[in-house]
Coordinates of C-alpha atoms in Angstrom, one line a residue:
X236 CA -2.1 7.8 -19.7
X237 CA 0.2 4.8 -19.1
X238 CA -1.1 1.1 -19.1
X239 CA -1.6 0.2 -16.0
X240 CA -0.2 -3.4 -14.6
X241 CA -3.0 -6.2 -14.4
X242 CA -2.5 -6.6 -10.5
X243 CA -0.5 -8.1 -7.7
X244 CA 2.3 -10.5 -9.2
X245 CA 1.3 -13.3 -6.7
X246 CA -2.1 -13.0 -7.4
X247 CA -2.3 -16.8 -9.5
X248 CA -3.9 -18.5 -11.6
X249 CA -5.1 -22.4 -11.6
X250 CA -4.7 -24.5 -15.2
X251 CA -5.1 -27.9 -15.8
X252 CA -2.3 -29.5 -17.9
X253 CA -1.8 -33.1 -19.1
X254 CA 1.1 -34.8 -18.1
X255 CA 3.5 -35.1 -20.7
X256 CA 3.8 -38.9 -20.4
X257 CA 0.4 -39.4 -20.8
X258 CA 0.8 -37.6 -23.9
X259 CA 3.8 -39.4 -25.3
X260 CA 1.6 -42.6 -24.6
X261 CA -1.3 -41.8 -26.2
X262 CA -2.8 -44.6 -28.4
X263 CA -5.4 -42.1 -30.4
X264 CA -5.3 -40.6 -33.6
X265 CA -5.9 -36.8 -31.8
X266 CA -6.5 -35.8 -28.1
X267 CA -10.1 -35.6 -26.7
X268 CA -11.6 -33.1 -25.4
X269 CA -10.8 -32.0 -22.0
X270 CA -14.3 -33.4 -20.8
X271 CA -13.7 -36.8 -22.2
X272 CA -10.1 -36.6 -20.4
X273 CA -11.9 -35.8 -17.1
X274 CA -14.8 -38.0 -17.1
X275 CA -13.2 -41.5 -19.0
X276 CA -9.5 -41.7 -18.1
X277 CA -10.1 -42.1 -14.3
X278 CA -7.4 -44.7 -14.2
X279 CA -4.3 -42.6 -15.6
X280 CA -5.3 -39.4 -13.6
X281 CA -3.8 -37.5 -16.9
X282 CA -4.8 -34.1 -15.7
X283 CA -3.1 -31.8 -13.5
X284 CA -3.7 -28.6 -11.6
X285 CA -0.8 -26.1 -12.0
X286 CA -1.5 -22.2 -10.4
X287 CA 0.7 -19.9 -12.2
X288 CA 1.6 -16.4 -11.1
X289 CA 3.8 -13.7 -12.5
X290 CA 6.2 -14.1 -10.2
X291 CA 6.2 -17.4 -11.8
X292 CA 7.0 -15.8 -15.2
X293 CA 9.5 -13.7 -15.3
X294 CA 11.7 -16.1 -12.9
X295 CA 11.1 -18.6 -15.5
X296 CA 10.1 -21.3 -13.0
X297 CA 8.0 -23.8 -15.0
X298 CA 10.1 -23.0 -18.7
X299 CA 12.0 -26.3 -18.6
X300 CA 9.0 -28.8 -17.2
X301 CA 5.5 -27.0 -18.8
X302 CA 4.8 -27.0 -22.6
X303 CA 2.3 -24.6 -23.9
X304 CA 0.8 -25.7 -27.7
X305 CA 0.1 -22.7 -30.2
X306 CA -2.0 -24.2 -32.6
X307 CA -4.8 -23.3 -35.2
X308 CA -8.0 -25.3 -35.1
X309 CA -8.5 -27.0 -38.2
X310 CA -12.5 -27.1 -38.3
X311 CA -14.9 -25.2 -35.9
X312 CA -15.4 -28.2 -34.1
X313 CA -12.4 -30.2 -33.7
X314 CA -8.7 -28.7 -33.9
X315 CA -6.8 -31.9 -35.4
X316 CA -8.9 -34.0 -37.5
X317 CA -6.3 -35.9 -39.3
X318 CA -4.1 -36.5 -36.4
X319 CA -1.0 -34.1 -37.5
X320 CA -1.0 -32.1 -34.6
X321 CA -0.6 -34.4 -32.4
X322 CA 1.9 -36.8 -33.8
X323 CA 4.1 -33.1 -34.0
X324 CA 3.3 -33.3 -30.4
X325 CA 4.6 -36.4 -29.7
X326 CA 7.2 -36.0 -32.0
X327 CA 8.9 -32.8 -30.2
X328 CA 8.1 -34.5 -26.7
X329 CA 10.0 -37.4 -27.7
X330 CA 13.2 -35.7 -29.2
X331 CA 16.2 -34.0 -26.9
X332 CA 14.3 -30.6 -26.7
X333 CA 11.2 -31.8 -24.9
X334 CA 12.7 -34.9 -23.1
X335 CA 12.1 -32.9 -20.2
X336 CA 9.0 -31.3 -20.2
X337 CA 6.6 -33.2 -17.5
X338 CA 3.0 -31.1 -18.4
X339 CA 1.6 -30.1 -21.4
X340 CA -1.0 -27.5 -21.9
X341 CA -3.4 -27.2 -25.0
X342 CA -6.6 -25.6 -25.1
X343 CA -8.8 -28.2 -26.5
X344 CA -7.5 -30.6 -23.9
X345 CA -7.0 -28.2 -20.9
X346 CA -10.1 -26.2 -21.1
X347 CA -13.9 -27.1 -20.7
X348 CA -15.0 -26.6 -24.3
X349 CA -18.5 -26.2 -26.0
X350 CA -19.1 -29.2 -27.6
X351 CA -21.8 -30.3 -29.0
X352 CA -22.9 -26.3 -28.7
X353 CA -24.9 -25.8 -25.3
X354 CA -23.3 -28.8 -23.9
X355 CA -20.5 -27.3 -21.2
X356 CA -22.0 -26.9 -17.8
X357 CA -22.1 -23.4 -16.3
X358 CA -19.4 -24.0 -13.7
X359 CA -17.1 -25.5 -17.1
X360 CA -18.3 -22.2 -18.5
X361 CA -16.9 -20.1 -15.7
X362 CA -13.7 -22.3 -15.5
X363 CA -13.2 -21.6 -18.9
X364 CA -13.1 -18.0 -19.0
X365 CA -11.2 -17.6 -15.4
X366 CA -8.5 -19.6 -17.8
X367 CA -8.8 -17.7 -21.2
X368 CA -8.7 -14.0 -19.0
X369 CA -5.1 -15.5 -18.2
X370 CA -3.7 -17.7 -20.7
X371 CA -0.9 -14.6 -21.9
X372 CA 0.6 -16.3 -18.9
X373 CA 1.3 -19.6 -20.4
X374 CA 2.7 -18.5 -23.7
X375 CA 5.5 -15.8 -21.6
X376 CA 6.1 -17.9 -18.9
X377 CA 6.4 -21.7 -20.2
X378 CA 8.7 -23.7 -23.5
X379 CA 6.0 -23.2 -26.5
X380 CA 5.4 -25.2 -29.5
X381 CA 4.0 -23.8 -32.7
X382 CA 2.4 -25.8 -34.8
X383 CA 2.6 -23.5 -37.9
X384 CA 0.8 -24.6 -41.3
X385 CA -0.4 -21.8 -43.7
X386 CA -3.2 -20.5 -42.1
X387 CA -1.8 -19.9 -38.7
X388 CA -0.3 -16.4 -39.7
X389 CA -3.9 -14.8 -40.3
X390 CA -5.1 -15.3 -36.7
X391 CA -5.6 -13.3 -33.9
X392 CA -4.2 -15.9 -30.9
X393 CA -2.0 -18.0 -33.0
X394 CA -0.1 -14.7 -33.9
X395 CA -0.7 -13.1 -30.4
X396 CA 0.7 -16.5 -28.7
X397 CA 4.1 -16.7 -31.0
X398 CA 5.0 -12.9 -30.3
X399 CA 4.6 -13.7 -26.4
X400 CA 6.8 -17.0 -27.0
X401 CA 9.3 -14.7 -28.4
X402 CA 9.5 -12.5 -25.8
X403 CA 10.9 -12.7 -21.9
X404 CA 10.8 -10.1 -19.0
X405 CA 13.2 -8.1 -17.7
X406 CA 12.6 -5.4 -15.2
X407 CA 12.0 -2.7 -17.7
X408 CA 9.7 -4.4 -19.2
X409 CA 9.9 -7.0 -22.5
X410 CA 12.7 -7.9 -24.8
X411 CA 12.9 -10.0 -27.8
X412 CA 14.3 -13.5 -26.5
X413 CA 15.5 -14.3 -30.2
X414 CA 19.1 -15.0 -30.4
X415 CA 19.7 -15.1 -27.0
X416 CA 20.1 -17.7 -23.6
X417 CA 16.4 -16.8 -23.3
X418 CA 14.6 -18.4 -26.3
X419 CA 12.0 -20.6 -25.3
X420 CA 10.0 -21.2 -28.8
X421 CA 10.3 -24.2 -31.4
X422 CA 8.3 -24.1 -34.3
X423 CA 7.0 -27.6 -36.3
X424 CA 6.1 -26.8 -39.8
X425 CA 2.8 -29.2 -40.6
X426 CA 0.4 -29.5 -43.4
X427 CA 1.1 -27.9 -46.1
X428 CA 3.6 -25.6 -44.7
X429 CA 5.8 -28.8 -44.1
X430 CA 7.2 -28.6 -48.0
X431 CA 8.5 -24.8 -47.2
X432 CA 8.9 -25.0 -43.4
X433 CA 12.7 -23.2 -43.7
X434 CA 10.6 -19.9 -45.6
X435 CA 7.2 -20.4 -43.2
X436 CA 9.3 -20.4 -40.2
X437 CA 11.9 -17.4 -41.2
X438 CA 8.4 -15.2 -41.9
X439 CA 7.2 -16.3 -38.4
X440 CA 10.3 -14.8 -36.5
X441 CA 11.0 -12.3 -38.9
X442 CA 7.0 -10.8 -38.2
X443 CA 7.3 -11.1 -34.2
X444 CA 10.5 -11.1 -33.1
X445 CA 11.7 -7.6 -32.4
X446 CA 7.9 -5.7 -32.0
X447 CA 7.6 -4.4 -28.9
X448 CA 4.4 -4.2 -27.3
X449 CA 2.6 -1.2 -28.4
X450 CA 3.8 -2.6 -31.9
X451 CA 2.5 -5.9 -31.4
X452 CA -0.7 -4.0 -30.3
X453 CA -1.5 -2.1 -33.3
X454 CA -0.8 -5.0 -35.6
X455 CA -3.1 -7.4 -34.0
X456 CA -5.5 -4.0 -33.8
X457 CA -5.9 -4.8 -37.9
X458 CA -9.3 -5.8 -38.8
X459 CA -7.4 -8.3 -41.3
X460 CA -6.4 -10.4 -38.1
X461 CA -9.1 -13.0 -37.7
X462 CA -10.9 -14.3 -34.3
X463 CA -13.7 -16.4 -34.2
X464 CA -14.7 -14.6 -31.3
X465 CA -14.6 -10.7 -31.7
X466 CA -14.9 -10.5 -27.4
X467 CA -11.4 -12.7 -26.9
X468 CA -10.0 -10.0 -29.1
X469 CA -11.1 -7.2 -27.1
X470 CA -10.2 -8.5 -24.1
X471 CA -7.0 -9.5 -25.0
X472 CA -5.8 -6.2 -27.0
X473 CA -5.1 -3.9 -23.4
X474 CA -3.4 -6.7 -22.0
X475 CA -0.7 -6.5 -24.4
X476 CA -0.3 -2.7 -23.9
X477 CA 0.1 -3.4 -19.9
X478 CA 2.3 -6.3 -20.3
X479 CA 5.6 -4.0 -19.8
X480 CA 4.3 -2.5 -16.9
X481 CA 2.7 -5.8 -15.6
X482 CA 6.1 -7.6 -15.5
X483 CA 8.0 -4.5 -14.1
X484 CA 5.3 -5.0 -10.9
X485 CA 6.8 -8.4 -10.8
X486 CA 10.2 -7.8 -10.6
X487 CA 9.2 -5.3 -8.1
X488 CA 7.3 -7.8 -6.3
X489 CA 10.1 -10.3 -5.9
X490 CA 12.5 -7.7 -5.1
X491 CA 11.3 -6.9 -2.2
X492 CA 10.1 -10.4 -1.0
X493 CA 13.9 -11.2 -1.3
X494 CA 14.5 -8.5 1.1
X495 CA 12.1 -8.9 3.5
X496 CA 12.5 -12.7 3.8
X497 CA 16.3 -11.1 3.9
X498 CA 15.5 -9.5 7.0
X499 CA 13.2 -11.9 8.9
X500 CA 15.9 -14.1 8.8
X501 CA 19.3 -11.8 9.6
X502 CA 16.2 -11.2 12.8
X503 CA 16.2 -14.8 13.6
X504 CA 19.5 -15.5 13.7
X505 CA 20.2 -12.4 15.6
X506 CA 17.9 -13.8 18.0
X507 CA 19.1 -17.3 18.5
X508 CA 22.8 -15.9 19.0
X509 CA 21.3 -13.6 22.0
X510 CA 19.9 -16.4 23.5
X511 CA 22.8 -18.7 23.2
X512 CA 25.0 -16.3 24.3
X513 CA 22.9 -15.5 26.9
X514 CA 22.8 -19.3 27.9
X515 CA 26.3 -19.7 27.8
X516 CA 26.9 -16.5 29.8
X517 CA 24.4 -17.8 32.6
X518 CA 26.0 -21.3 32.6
X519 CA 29.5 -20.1 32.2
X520 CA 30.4 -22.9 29.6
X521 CA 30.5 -23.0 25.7
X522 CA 27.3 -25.2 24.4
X523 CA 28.1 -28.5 23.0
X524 CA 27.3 -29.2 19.3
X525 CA 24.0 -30.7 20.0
X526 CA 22.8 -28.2 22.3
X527 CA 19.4 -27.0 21.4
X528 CA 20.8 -23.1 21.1
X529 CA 23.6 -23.8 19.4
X530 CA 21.8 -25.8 16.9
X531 CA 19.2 -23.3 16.6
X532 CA 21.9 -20.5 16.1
X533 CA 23.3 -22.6 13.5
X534 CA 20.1 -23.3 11.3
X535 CA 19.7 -19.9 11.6
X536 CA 22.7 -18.6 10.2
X537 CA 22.4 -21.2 7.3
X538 CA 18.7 -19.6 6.4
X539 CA 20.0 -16.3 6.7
X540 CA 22.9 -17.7 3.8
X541 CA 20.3 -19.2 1.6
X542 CA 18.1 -15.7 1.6
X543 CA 21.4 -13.7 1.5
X544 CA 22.4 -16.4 -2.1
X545 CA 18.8 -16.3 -3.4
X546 CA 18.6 -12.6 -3.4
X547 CA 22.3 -12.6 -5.0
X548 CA 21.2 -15.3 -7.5
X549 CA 17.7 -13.0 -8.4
X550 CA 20.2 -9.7 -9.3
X551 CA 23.0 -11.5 -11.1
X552 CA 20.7 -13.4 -13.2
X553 CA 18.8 -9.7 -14.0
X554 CA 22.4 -8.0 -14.3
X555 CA 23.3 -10.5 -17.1
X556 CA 19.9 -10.4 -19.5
X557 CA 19.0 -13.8 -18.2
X558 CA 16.1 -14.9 -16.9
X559 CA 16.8 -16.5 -13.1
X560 CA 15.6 -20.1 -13.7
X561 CA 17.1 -20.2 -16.8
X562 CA 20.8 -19.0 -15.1
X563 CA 19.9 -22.0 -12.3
X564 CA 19.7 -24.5 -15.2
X565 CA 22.4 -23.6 -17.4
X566 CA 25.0 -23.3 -14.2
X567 CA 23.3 -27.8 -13.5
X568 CA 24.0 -28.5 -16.9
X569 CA 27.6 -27.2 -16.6
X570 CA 28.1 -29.1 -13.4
X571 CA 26.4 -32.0 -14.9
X572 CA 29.0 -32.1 -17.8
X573 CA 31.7 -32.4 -14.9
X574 CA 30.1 -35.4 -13.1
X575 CA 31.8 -39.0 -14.1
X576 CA 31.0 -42.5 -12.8
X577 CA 34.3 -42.4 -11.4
X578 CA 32.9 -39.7 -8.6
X579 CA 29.5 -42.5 -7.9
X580 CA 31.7 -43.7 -4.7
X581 CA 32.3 -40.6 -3.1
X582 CA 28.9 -39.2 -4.0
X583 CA 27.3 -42.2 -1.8
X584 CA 30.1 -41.7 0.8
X585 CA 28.2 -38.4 1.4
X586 CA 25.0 -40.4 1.1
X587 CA 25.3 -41.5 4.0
X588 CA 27.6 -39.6 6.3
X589 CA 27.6 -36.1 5.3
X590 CA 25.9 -33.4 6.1
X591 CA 22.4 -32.4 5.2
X592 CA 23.6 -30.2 2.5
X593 CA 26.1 -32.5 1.6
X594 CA 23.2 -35.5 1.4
X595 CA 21.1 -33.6 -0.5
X596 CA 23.9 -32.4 -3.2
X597 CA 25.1 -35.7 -3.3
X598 CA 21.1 -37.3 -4.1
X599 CA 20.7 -34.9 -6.6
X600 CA 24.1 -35.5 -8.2
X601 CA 23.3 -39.1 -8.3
X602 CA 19.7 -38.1 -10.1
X603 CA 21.5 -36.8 -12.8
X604 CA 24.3 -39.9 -13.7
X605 CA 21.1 -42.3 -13.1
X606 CA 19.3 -41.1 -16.2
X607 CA 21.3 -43.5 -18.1
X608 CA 20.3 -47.3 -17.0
X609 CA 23.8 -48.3 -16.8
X610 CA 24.6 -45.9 -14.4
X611 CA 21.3 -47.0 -12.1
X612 CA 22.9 -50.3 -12.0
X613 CA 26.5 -48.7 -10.9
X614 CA 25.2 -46.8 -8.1
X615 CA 22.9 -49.8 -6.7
X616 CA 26.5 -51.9 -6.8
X617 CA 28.4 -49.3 -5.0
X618 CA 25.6 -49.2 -2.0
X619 CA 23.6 -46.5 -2.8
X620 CA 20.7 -47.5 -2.5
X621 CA 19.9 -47.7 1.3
X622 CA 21.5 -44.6 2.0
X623 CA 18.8 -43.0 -1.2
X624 CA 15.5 -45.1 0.8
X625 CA 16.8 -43.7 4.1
X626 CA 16.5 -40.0 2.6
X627 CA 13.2 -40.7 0.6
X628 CA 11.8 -42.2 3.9
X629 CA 12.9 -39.6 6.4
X630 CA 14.6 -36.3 4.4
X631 CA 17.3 -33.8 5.8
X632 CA 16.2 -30.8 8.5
X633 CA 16.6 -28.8 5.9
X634 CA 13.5 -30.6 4.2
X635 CA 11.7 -30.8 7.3
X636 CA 11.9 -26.6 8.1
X637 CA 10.8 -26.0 4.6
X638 CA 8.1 -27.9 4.1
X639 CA 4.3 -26.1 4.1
X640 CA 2.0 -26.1 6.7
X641 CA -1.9 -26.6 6.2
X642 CA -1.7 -27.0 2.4
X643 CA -3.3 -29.8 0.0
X644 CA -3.7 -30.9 -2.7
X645 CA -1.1 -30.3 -5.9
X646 CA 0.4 -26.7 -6.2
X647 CA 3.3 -25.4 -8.2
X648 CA 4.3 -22.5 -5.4
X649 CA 7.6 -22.1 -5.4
X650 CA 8.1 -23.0 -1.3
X651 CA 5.8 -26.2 -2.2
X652 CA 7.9 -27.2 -5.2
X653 CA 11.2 -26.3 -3.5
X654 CA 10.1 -29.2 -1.0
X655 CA 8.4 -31.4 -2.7
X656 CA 11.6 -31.8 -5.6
X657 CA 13.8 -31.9 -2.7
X658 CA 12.1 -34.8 -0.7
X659 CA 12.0 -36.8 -4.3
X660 CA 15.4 -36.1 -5.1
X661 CA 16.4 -39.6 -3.7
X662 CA 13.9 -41.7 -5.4
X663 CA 14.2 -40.2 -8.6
X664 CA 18.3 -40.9 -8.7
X665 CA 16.5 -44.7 -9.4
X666 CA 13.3 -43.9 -11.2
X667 CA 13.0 -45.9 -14.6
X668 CA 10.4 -46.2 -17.3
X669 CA 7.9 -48.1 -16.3
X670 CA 7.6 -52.1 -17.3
X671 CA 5.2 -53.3 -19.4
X672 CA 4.8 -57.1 -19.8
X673 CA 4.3 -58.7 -23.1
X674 CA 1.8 -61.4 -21.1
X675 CA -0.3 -58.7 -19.8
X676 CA -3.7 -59.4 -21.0
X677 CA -4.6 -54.9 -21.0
X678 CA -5.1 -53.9 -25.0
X679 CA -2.9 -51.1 -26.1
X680 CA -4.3 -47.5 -25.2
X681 CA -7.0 -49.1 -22.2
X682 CA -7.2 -47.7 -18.8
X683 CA -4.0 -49.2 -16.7
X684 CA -5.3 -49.9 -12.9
X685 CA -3.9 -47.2 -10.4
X686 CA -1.8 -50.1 -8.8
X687 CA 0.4 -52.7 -10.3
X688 CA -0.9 -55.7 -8.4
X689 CA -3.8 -56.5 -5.7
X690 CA -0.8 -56.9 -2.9
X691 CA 0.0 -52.8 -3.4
X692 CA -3.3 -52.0 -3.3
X693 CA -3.2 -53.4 -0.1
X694 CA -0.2 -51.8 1.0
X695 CA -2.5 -48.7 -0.4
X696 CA -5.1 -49.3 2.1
X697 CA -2.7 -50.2 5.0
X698 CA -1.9 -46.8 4.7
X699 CA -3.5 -45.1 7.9
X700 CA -6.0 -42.3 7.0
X701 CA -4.2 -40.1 9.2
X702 CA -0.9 -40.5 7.1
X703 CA -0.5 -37.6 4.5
X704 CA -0.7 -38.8 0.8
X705 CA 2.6 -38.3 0.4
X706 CA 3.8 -40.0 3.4
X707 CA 2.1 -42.8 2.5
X708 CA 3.3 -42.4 -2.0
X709 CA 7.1 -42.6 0.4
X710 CA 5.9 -45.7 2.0
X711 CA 4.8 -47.3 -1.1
X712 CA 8.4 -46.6 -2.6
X713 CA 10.0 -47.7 0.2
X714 CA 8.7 -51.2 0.1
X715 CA 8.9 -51.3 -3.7
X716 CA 12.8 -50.7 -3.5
X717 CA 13.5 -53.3 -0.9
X718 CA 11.3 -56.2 -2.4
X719 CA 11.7 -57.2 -6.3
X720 CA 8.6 -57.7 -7.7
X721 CA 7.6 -61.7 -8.7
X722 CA 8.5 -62.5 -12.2
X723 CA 5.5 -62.4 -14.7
X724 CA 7.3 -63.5 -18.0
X725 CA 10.4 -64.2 -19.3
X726 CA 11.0 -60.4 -20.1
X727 CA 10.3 -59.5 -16.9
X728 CA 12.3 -62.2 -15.1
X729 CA 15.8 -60.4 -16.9
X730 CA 14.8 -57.4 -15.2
X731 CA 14.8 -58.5 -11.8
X732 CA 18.2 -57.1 -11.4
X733 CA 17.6 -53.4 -11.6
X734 CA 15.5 -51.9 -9.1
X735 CA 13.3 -49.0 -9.8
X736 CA 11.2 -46.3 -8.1
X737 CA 7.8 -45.0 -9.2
X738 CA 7.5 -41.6 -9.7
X739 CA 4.8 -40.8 -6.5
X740 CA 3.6 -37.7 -7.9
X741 CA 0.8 -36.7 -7.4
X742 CA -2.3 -35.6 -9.5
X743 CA -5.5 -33.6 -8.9
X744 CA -8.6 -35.5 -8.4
X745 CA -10.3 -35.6 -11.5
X746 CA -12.7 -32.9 -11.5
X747 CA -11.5 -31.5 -8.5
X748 CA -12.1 -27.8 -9.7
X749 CA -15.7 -28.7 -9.9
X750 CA -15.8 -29.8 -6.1
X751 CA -14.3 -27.1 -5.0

């Protein structure tokens, strides 16, 4: 009999993940336990709630921001007790390859764990295993890390995550992502594996690369495979045996969601050309630009495009061995090479006095040049940044219509993320690191308060109740852009000149799973 697919491709999954920053940052020797991270660092909000579908995966949609950790535990009760895990961590979140990644995920960090034995609450408990069930996930849908050091090849989820980070789905099912557009993995050699990482890393790839799933089955079936837990092993064996037929469903799943939102739009439009037509037939006149038909009929048609691209986008991306997100980013990067300084005044001519589309390409063009601190202070000379607040405050139509009715609270949908990246797109063309002065009197590694100064927490609390949370994060933005901070120091005081924007992002309220 066949494996059978685990269930409905949309049916997700919630993990918390740290953010990345908050990583990078970290004054410790080794991460806490996800407990201490919850209860102790209120201030820095570190931890995030991310649900995760298989939809998710094989499109490939959080590959470029999320980090999943494969590591070994070193002792029983604590995974890094000399600290070389995570200054690997750091290390790869710091260099070109993980500049980008926003989240990180590790278990001893991102799951409720048992320690002191006895200690985790039932509702951690129950948490924890909703998360284990569905951590195959992570490993086939994110960038992974490996932490490999000698041991890590004898165990049963160290070897079970690096075949998974090797792989990515197609719509037949799983193919080896070695050697191709689709790699994902990066392997850090640590311990004593460091002095022969070239020969520890060749066995790695060499031993998962090419199995396919009922091969990966029957070698992690071997009673020579550890686990410190023979149940996780269990659980996890028929999973690997479905996987083919698990990501097959979700390529189905997304094929027809394509078509049906497809549909419901080429419906829409055909309605709103009837009624124009029918208005202009009844009033014997062609409608103006502005009339509300015609403006209807034209939103209409320009939805029925963006379904009519997306679903074009989805099978070119399949018909090419790539995985869709991945095509998305690699088609960015090629534009981004194009982009010069030279096209900053044009770019902010669009700004402000194109079209929506034409705004939004332009603030996202203008993201990408302002990741160089030169170029923020090019764009702010050629009068781009009233034209950026005036998008941050308000957004495009096309921001408006898609963004999500009666939800709360952070989630990685795709419709939720489409909007939310879209409405920061402005602000984040002048986002900078954030400044740190040498006068403060905070110690290195102490909890930072949530807001810079007593007058923005005041602008905080202006903030009427009835005013979303991200309404009011715009707000805050806003009035950041348009009035310099006062001078602190001397090393502040030379920075007066460039003007940045906070990221607003938001966070889950710490512990919010348990509320719930």
């Amino acid at each position: 009999m066949p494996a059978q697919p685990e269930g409905n491709s949309t049916r997700s999954c919630t993990f918390f993940m740290l953010s990345a920053d908050f990583v990078r940052q970290f004054p410790g020797k080794s991460l806490p336990f996800f407990q201490e991270i919850r209860d102790d660092y209120t201030t820095e909000e570190p931890l995030v709630e991310v649900a995760l579908d298989y939809a998710d995966v094989v499109k490939g949609t959080h590959i470029e921001t999320t980090l999943a950790v494969s590591h070994r535990w070193m002792q029983p009760d604590d995974p890094d007790p000399d600290g070389e895990q995570l200054k690997a961590l750091k290390g790869f979140l710091n260099s070109p390859a993980g500049k980008k990644i926003e989240r990180v995920w590790i278990d001893s960090a991102c799951m409720p764990q048992d320690h002191p034995k006895g200690s985790r609450s039932a509702e951690d408990a129950a948490a924890f295993k909703r998360m284990l069930k569905e951590v195959n996930r992570l490993y086939l849908g994110t960038t992974v890390l490996i932490l490999l050091d000698m041991s890590y090849v004898s165990r049963f989820w160290t070897q079970f995550e690096s075949w998974l980070s090797m792989q990515f789905a197609t719509p037949s099912g799983l193919k080896s992502a070695v050697g191709t557009k689709n790699e994902r993995h990066h392997i850090v050699c640590i311990q004593n594996a460091a002095a022969q990482a070239e020969s520890f890393t060749k066995l790695l790839v060499d031993q998962w690369a090419k199995k396919t799933p009922d091969e990966a089955h029957a070698f992690l079936s071997k009673p020579d495979v550890t686990v410190t837990n023979q149940g996780d092993k269990d659980g996890q064996l028929p999973k690997i045996k479905a996987l083919d037929a698990t990501v097959q469903g979700a390529f189905g799943d997304i094929s027809r969601s394509l078509e049906d939102e497809l549909a419901a739009s080429e419906a829409v439009a055909a309605r709103a050309r009837a009624e124009l037509a029918a208005w202009e037939a009844e009033n014997d006149a062609k409608a103006g630009e502005k009339n509300r038909l015609k403006v209807a009929a034209r939103q209409a048609a320009s939805a029925v495009a963006a379904a009519r691209l997306a679903k074009e986008e989805h099978a070119r991306a399949i018909s090419s061995s790539v995985d869709p997100a991945m095509m998305k980013r690699a088609e960015a990067a090629s534009a981004e090479d194009s982009l010069s300084m030279s096209d900053v005044p044009e770019l902010v001519l669009h700004l402000s006095g194109g079209g929506d589309k034409r705004k939004e390409q332009a603030a996202a063009a203008l993201a990408k040049l302002a990741r160089n601190a030169d170029n923020r202070v090019a764009i702010a000379k050629a009068g781009g940044i009233a034209p950026l607040v005036a998008l941050a405050r308000g957004g495009t139509d096309g921001y408006r219509r898609s963004m999500p009715r009666g939800r709360s609270g952070f989630s990685l949908s795709t419709t939720t993320t489409r909007w939310r990246s879209q409405r920061r797109s402005a602000s984040s063309a002048l986002r900078a690191p954030p400044r740190r002065s040498p006068s403060s009197s905070t110690a290195a590694g102490a909890a930072r308060p949530r807001f810079a100064s007593s007058s923005a927490a005041r602008r905080s609390r202006r903030c009427s109740s009835r005013v979303s949370a991200s309404a009011c994060s715009r707000k805050q933005t806003a009035t950041r852009m348009l009035a310099p901070r006062r001078p602190t120091s001397k090393a502040t005081t030379k920075r007066l000149g460039k003007i940045t924007v906070s990221d607003s992002r938001r966070t889950a309220p710490r512990g919010s799973f348990l509320r719930r």
